[in-house]
PDB file of C-alpha atoms and ligand atoms in Angstrom:
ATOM      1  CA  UNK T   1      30.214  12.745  16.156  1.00  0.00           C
ATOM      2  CA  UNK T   2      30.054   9.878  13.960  1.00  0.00           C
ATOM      3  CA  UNK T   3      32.904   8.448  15.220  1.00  0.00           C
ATOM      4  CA  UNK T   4      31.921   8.452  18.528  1.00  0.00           C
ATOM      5  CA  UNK T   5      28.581   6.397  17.789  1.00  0.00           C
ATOM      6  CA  UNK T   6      30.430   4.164  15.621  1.00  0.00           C
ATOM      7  CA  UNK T   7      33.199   3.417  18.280  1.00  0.00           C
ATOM      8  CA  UNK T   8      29.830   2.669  20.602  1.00  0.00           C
ATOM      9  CA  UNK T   9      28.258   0.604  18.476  1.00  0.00           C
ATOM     10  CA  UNK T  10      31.804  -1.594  17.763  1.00  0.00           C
ATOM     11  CA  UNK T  11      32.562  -2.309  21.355  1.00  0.00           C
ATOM     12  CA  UNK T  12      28.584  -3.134  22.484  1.00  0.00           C
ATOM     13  CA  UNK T  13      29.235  -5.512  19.132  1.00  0.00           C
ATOM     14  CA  UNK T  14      32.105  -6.464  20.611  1.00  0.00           C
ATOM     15  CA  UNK T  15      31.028  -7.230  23.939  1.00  0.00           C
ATOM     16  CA  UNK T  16      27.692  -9.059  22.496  1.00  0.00           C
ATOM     17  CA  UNK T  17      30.255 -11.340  20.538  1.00  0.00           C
ATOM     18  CA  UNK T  18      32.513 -11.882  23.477  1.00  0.00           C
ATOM     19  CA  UNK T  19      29.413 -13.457  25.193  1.00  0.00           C
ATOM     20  CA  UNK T  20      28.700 -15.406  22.914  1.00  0.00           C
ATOM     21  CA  UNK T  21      31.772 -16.798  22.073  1.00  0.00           C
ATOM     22  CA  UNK T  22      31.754 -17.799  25.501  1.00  0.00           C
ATOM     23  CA  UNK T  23      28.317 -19.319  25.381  1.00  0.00           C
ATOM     24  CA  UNK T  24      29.347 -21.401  22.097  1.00  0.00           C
ATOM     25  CA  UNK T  25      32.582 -22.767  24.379  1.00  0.00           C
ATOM     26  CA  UNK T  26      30.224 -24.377  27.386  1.00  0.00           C
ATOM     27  CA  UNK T  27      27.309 -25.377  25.053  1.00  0.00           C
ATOM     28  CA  UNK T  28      29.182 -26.152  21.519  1.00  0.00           C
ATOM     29  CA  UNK T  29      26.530 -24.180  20.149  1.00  0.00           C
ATOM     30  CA  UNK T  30      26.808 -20.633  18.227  1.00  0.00           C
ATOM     31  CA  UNK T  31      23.422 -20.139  19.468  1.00  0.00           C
ATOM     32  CA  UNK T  32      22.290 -17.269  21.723  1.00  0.00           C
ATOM     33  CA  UNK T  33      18.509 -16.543  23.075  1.00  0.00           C
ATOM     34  CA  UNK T  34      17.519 -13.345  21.183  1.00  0.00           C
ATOM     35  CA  UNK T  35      17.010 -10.455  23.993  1.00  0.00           C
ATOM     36  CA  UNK T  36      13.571  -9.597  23.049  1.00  0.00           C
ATOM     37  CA  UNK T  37      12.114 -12.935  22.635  1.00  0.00           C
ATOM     38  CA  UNK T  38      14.485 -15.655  24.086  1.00  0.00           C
ATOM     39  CA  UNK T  39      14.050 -17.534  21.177  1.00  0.00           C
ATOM     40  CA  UNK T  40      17.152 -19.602  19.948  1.00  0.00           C
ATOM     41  CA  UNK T  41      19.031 -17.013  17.329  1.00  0.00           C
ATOM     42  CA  UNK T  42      22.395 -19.335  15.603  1.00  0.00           C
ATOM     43  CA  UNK T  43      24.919 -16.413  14.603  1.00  0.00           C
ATOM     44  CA  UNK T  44      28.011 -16.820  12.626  1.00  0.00           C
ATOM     45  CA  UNK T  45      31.197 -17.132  14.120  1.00  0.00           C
ATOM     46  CA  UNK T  46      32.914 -15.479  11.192  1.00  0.00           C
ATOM     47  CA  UNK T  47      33.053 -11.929  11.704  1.00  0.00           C
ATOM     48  CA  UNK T  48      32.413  -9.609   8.220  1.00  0.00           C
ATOM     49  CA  UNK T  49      33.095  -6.197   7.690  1.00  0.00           C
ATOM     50  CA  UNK T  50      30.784  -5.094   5.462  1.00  0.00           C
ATOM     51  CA  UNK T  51      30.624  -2.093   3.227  1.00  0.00           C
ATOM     52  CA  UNK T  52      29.008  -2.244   0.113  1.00  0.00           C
ATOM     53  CA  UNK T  53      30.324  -1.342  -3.498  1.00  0.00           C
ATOM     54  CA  UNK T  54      28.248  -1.157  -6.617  1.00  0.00           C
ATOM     55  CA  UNK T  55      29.835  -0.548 -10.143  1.00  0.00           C
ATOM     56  CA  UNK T  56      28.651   3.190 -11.377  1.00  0.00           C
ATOM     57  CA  UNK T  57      29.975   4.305 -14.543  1.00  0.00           C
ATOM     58  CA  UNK T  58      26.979   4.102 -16.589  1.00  0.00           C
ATOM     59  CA  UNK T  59      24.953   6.279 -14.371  1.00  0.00           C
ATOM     60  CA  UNK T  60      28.324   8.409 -13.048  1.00  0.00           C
ATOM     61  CA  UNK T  61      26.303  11.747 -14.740  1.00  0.00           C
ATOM     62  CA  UNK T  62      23.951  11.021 -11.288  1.00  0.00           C
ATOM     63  CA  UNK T  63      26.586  11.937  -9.119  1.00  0.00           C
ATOM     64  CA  UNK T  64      28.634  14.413 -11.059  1.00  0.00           C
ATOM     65  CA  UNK T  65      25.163  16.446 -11.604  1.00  0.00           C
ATOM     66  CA  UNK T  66      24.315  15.771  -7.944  1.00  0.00           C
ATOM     67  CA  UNK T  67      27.366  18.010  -6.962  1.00  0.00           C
ATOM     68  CA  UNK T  68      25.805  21.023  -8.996  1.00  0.00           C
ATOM     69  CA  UNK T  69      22.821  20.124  -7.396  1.00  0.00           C
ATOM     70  CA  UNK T  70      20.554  18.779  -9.769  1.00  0.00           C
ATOM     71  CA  UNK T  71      18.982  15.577  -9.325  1.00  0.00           C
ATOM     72  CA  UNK T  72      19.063  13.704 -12.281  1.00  0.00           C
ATOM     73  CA  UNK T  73      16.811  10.814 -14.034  1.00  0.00           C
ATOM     74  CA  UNK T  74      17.155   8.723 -17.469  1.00  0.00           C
ATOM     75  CA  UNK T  75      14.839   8.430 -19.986  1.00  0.00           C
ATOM     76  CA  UNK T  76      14.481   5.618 -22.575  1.00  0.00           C
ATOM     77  CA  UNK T  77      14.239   7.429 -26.197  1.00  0.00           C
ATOM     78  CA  UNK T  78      11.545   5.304 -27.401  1.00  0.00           C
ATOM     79  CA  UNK T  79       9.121   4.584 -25.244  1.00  0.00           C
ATOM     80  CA  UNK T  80       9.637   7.596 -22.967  1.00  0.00           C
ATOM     81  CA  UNK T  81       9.571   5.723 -19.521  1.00  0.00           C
ATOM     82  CA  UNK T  82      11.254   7.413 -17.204  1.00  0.00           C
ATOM     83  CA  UNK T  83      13.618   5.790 -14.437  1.00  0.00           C
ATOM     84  CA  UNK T  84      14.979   7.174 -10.954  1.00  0.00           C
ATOM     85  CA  UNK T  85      16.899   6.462  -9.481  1.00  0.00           C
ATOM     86  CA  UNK T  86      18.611   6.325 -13.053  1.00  0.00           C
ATOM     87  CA  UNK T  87      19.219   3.485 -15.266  1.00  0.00           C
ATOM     88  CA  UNK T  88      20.694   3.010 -18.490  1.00  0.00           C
ATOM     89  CA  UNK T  89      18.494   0.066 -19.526  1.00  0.00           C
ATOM     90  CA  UNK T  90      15.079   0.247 -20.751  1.00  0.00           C
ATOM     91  CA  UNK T  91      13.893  -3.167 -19.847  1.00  0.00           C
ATOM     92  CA  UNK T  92      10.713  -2.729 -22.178  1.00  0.00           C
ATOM     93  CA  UNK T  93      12.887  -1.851 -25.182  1.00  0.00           C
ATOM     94  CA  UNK T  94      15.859  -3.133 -24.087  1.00  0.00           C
ATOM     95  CA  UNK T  95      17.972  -1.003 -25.314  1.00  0.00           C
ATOM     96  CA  UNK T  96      21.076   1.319 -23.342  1.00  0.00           C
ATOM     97  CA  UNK T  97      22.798   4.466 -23.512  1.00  0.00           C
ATOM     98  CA  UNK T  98      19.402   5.799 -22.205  1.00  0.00           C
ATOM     99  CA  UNK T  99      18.524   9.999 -21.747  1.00  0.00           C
ATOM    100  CA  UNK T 100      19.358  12.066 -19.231  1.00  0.00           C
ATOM    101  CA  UNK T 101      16.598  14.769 -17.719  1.00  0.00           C
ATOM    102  CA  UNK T 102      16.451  16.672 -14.606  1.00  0.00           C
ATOM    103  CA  UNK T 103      13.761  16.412 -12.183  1.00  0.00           C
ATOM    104  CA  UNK T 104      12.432  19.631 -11.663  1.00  0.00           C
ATOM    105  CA  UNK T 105       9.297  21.424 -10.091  1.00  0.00           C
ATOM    106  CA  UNK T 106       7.102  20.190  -7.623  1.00  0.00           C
ATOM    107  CA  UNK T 107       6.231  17.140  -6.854  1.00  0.00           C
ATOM    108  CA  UNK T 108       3.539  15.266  -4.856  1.00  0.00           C
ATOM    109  CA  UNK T 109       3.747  13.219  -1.068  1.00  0.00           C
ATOM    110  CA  UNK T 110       1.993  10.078  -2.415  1.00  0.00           C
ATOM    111  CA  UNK T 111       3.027   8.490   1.144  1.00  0.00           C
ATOM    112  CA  UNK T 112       5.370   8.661   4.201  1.00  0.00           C
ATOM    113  CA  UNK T 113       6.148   6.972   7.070  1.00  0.00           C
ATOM    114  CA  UNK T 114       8.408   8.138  10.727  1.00  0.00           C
ATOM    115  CA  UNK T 115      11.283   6.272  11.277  1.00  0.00           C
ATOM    116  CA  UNK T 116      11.392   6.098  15.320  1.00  0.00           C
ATOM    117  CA  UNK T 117      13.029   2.378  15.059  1.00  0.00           C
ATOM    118  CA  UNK T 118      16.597   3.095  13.224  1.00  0.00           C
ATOM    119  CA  UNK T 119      18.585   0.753  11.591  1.00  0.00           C
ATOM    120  CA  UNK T 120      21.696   1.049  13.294  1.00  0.00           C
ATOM    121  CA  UNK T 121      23.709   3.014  10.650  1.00  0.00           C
ATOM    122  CA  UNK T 122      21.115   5.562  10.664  1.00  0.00           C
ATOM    123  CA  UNK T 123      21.030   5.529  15.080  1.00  0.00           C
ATOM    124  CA  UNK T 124      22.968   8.621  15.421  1.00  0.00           C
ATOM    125  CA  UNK T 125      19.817  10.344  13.628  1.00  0.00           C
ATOM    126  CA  UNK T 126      16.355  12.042  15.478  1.00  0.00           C
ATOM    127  CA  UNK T 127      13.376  10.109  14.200  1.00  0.00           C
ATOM    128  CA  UNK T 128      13.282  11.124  10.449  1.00  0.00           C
ATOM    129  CA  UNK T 129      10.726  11.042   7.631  1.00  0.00           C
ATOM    130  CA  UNK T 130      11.251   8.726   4.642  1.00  0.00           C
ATOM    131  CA  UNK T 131       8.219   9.261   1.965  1.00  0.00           C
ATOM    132  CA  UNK T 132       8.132   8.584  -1.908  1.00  0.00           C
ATOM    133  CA  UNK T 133       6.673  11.612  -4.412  1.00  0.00           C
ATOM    134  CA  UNK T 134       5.689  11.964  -7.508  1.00  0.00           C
ATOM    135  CA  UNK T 135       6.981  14.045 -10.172  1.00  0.00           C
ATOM    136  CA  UNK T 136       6.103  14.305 -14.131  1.00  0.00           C
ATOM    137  CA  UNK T 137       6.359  10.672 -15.191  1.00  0.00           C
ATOM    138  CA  UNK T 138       8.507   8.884 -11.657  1.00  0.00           C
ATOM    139  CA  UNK T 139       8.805   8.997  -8.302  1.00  0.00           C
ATOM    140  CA  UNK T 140      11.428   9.368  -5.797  1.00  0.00           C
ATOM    141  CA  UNK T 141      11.925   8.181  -2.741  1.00  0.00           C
ATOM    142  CA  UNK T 142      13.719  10.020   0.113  1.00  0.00           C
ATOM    143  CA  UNK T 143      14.171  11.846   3.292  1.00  0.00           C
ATOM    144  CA  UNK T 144      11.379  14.430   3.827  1.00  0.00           C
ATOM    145  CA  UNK T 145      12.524  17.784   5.349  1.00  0.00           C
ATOM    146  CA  UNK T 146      10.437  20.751   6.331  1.00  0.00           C
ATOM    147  CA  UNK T 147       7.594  21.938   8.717  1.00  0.00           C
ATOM    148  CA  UNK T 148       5.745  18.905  10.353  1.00  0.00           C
ATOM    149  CA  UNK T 149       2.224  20.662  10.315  1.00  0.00           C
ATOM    150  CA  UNK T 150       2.818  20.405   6.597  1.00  0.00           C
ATOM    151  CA  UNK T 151       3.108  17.032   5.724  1.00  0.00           C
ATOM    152  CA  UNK T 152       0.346  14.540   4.879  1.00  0.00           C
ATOM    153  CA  UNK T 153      -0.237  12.875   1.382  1.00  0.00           C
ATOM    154  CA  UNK T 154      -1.124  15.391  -1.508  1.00  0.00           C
ATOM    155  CA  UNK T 155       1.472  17.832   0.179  1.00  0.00           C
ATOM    156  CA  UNK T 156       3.642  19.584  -1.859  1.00  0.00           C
ATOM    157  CA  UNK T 157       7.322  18.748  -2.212  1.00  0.00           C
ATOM    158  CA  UNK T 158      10.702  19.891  -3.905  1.00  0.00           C
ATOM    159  CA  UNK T 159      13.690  17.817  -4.164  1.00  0.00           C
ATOM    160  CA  UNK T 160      17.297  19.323  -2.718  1.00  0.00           C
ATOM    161  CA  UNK T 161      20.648  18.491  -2.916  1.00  0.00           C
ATOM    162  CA  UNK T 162      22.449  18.867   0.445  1.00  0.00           C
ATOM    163  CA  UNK T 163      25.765  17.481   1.880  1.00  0.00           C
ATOM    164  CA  UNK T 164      24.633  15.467   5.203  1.00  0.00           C
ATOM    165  CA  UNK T 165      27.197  16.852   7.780  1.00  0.00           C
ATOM    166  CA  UNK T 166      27.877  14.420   9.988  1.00  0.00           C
ATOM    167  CA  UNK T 167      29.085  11.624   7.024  1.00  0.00           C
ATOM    168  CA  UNK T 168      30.126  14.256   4.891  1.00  0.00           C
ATOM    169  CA  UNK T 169      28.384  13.067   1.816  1.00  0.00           C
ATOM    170  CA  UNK T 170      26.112  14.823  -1.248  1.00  0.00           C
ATOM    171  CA  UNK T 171      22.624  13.210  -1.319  1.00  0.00           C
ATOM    172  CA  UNK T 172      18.961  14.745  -2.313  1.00  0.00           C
ATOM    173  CA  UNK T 173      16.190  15.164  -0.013  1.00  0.00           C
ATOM    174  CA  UNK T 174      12.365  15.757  -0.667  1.00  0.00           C
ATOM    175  CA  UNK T 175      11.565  19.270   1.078  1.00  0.00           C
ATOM    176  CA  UNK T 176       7.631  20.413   1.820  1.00  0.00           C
ATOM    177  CA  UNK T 177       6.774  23.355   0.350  1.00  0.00           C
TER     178      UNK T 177
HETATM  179 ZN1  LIG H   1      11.851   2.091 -23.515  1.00  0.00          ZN
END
């Protein structure tokens, strides 16, 4: 359960911050030897909670679509560039209030890479594939799904909308074909 890793996570935090608060008493110093390395690593005492929030009415059509299961992308009317994930700016003609068109068919593994080393939102997870494909006129970057045997660059992909379980949200995914 997620809330089970993230309980983990906040008291190993917690315990790495105790000792260090500890070490900045005797030495002054907020300054800890990394583990890896040893080398001298200066952390904050402040402590921030951080989640982020970005402003998304101008691309809100993203999300709403996403929940019908379409992944969506804008398109600038006059120059025909097309931008994913969507904006409604076209810097080249700078102009707004771009088009919207769905990204359909197949599209193309252009490259990929296995995440063994998580970032530690993303530690609950089995190693994972992250890749970028190509579709008529963008790319996307994402998750890859599917058989392993199939994927290598040039391999065939789809993109699919799927609610990932464990945090509960919608979010697209590139799956091999
Ligand atoms: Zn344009």
């Amino acid at each position: 359960m997620i809330s089970d890793v993230r309980e983990a996570k906040q008291r190993e935090i917690k315990e790495a911050l105790k000792q260090l608060d500890s070490l900045t008493k005797m030495t002054g110093l907020p300054i800890y030897p990394e583990p890896k390395t040893g080398n001298p690593l200066w952390s904050d005492v402040r402590e921030l909670d951080l989640r982020y929030q970005i402003p998304v009415k101008r691309i809100y059509k993203f999300f709403e679509k996403m929940t019908e299961g379409k992944v969506m992308a804008t398109k600038c009317p006059k120059c025909g560039q097309v931008f994913f994930p969507p904006q409604d700016d076209c810097p080249s003609c700078r102009i707004s209030n771009l088009d919207w068109v769905e990204i359909q068919g197949e599209g193309e593994v252009i490259t990929y890479t296995v995440i063994s080393v998580k970032p530690p939102s993303f530690s609950h997870y089995s190693d994972y594939v992250v890749g970028i494909a190509s579709f008529k006129g963008t790319s996307v970057t994402a998750w890859i799904d599917g058989p392993k045997d199939k994927l290598r660059v040039g391999a065939k992909v789809r993109l699919e909308v799927e609610r990932r379980e464990e945090e509960g949200y919608i979010t697209y995914k590139l799956v091999l074909v």
